[in-house]
mmCIF file of C-alpha atoms in Angstrom:
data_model
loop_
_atom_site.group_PDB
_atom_site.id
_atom_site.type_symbol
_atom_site.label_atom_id
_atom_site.label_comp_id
_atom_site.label_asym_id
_atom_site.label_seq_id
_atom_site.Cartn_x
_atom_site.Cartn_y
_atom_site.Cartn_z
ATOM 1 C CA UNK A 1 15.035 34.530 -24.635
ATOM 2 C CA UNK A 2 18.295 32.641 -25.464
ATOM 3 C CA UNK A 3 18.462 28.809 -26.587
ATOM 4 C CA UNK A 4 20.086 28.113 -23.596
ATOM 5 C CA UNK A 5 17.265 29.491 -21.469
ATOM 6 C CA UNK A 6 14.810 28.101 -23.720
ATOM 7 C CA UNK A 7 16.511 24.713 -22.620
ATOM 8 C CA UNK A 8 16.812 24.914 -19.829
ATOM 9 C CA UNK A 9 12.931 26.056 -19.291
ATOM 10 C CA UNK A 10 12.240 22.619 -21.132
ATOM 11 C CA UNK A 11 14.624 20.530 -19.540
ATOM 12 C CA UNK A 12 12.511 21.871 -16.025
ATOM 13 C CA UNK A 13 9.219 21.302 -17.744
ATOM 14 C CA UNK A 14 9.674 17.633 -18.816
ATOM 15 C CA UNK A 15 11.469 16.813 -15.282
ATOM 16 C CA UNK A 16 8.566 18.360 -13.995
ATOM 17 C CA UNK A 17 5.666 16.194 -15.067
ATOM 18 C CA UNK A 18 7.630 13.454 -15.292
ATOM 19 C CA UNK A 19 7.968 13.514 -11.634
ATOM 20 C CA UNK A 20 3.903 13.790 -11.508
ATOM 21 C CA UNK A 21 2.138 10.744 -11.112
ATOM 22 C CA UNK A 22 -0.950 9.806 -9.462
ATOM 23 C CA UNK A 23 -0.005 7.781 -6.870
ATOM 24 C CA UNK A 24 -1.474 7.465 -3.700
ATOM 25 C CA UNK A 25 0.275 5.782 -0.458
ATOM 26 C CA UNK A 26 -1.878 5.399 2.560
ATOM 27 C CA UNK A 27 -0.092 3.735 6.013
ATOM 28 C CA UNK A 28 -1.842 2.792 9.515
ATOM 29 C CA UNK A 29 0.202 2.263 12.548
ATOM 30 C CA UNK A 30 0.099 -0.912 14.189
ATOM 31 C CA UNK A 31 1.210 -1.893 17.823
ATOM 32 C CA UNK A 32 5.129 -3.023 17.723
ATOM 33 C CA UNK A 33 4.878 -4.513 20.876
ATOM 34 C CA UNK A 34 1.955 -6.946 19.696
ATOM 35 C CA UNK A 35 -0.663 -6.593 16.910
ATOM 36 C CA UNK A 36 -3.611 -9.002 17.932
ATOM 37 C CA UNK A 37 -6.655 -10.005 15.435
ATOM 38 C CA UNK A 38 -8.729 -7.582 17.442
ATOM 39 C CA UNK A 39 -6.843 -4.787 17.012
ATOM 40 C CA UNK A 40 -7.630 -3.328 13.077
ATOM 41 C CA UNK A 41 -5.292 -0.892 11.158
ATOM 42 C CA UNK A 42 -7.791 1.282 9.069
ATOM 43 C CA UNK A 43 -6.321 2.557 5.743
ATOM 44 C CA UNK A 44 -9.160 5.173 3.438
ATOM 45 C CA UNK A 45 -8.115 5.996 0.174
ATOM 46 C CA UNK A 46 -10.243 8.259 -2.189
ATOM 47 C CA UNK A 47 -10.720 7.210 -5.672
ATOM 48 C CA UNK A 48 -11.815 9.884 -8.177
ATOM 49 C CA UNK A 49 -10.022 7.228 -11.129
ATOM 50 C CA UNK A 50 -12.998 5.225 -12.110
ATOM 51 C CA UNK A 51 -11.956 3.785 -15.577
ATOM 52 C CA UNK A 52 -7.734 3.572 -15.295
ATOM 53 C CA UNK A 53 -6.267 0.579 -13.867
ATOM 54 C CA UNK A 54 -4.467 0.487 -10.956
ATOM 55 C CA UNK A 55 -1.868 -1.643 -9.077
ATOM 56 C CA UNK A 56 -2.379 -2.402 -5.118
ATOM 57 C CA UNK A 57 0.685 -2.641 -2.907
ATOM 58 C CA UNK A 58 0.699 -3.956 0.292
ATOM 59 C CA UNK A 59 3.494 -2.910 2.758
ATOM 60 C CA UNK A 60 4.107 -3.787 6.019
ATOM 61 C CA UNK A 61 6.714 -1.926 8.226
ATOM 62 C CA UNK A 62 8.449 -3.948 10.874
ATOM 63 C CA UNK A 63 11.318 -3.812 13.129
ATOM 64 C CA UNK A 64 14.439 -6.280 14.368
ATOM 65 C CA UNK A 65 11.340 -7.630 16.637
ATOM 66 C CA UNK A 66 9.372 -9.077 13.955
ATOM 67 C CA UNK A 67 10.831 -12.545 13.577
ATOM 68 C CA UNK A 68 8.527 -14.519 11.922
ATOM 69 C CA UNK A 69 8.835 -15.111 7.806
ATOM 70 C CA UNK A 70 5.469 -13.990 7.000
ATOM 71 C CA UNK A 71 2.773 -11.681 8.234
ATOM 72 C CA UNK A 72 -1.220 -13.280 7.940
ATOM 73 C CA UNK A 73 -3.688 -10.921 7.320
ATOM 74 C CA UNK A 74 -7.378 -10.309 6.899
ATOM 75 C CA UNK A 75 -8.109 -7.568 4.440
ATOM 76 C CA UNK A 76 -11.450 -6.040 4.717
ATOM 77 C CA UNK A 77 -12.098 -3.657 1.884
ATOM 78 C CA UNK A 78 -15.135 -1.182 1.777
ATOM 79 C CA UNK A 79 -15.920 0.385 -1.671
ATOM 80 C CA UNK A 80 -17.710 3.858 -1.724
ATOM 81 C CA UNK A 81 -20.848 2.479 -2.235
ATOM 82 C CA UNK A 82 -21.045 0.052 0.975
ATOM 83 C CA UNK A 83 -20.101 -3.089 -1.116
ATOM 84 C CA UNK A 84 -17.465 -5.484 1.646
ATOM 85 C CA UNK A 85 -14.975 -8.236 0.322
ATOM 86 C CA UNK A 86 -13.569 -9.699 3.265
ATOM 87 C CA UNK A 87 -10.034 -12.112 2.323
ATOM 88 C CA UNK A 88 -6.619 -13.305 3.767
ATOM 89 C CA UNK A 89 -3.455 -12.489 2.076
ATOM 90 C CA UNK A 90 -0.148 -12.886 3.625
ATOM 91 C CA UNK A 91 3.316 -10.491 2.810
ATOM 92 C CA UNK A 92 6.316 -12.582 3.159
ATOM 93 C CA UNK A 93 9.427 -11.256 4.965
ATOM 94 C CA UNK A 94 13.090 -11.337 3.623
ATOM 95 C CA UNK A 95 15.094 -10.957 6.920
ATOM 96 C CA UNK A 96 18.310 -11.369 4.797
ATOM 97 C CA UNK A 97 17.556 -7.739 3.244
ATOM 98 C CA UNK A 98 17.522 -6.699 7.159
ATOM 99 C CA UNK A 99 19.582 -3.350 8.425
ATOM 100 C CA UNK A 100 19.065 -1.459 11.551
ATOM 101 C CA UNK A 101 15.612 0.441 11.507
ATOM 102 C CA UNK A 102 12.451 0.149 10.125
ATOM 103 C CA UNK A 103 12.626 -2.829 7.085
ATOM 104 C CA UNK A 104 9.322 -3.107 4.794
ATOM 105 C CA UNK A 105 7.980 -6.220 2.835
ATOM 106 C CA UNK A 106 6.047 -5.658 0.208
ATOM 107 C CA UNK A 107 3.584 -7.676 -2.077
ATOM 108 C CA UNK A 108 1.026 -7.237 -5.030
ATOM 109 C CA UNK A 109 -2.375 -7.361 -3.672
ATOM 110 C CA UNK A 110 -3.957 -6.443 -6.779
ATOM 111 C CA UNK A 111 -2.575 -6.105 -10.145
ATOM 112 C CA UNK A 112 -4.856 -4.066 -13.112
ATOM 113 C CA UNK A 113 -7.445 -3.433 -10.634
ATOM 114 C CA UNK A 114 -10.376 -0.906 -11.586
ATOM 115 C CA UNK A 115 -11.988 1.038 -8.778
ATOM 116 C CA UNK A 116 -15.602 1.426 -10.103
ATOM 117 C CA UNK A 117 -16.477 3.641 -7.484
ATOM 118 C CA UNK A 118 -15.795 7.682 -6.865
ATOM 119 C CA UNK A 119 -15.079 8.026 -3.068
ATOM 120 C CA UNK A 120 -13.597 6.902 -0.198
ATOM 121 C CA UNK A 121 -12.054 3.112 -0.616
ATOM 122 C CA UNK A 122 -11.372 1.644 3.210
ATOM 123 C CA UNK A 123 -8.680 -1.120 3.958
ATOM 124 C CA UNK A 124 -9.465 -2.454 7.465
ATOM 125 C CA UNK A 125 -6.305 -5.004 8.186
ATOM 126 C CA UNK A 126 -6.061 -7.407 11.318
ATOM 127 C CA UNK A 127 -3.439 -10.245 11.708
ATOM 128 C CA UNK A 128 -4.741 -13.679 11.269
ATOM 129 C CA UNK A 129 -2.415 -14.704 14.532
ATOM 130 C CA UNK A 130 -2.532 -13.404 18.195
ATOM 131 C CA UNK A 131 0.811 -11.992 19.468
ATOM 132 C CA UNK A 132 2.598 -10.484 16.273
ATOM 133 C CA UNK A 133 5.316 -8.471 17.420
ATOM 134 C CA UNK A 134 7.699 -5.944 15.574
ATOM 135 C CA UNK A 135 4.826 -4.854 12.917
ATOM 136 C CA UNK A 136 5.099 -1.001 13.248
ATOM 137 C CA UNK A 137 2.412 0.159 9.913
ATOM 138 C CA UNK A 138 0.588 -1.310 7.085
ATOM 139 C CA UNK A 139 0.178 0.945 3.746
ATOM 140 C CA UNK A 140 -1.910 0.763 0.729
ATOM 141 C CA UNK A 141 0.244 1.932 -2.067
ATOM 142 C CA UNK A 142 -2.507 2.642 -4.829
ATOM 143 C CA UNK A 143 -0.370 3.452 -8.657
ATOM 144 C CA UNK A 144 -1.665 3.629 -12.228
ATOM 145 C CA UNK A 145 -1.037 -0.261 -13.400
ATOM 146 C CA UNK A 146 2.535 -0.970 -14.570
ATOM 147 C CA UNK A 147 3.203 -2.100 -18.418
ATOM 148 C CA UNK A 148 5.388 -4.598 -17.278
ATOM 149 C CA UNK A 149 5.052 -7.736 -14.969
#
């Protein structure tokens, strides 16, 4: 085998795992036309991680519809084991950043978090307000916690 090959076998290699990374992104489709508090967007994602920390993303998809500046939510979040922490949150939208499509707002929901539990995490979401329109999807975007802040 020449150097060059030998290189260029490398040069695949470390591209390779750089580009694997165990993140997990999870999305549930909402109504456009109107997301009401009864309606709930269910979001499962399985944890096999117990010790690592991890950073939860919230996104929220939206079209030119969704005019208000900020979406209200009720997180409901079911560990493995049956345990339920019930919270708001709200994800702010810029509607300067907007271009034709599908826009996303995103937010920390939780930064260095460890999920104790091996199984199946669920995210039930519901909108704090009746009558939220232009909402398309909320995601759970699940990543091994950042080094930087």
């Amino acid at each position: 085998m020449t150097a060059l090959s030998r290189a260029v076998l490398v040069a695949a290699a470390l591209f390779a795992t750089g580009c694997m990374s165990h993140h997990t992104v999870r999305f549930a489709d909402t109504d456009p036309l109107g997301w009401d508090p009864a309606d709930a967007a269910i979001v499962k994602i399985a944890n096999s991680d117990t010790t690592g920390l991890q950073d939860i993303m919230l996104i929220v998809r939206f079209d030119a519809a969704a005019t208000i500046d900020s979406i209200p939510l009720r997180i409901a979040t079911r560990t493995p084991g049956g345990d339920m922490v019930d919270e708001s949150f709200t994800v702010k939208i810029n509607h300067e950043a907007a271009a034709p499509g599908y826009l996303e707002a995103a937010a920390v929901y939780r930064k260095d978090a460890r999920l104790g539990e091996e199984g199946d995490y669920t995210f039930t979401f519901y909108v704090s307000r009746p009558g939220i329109k232009g909402v398309c999807a909320v995601c759970v975007d699940l990543k091994p916690a950042s080094k930087v802040d």
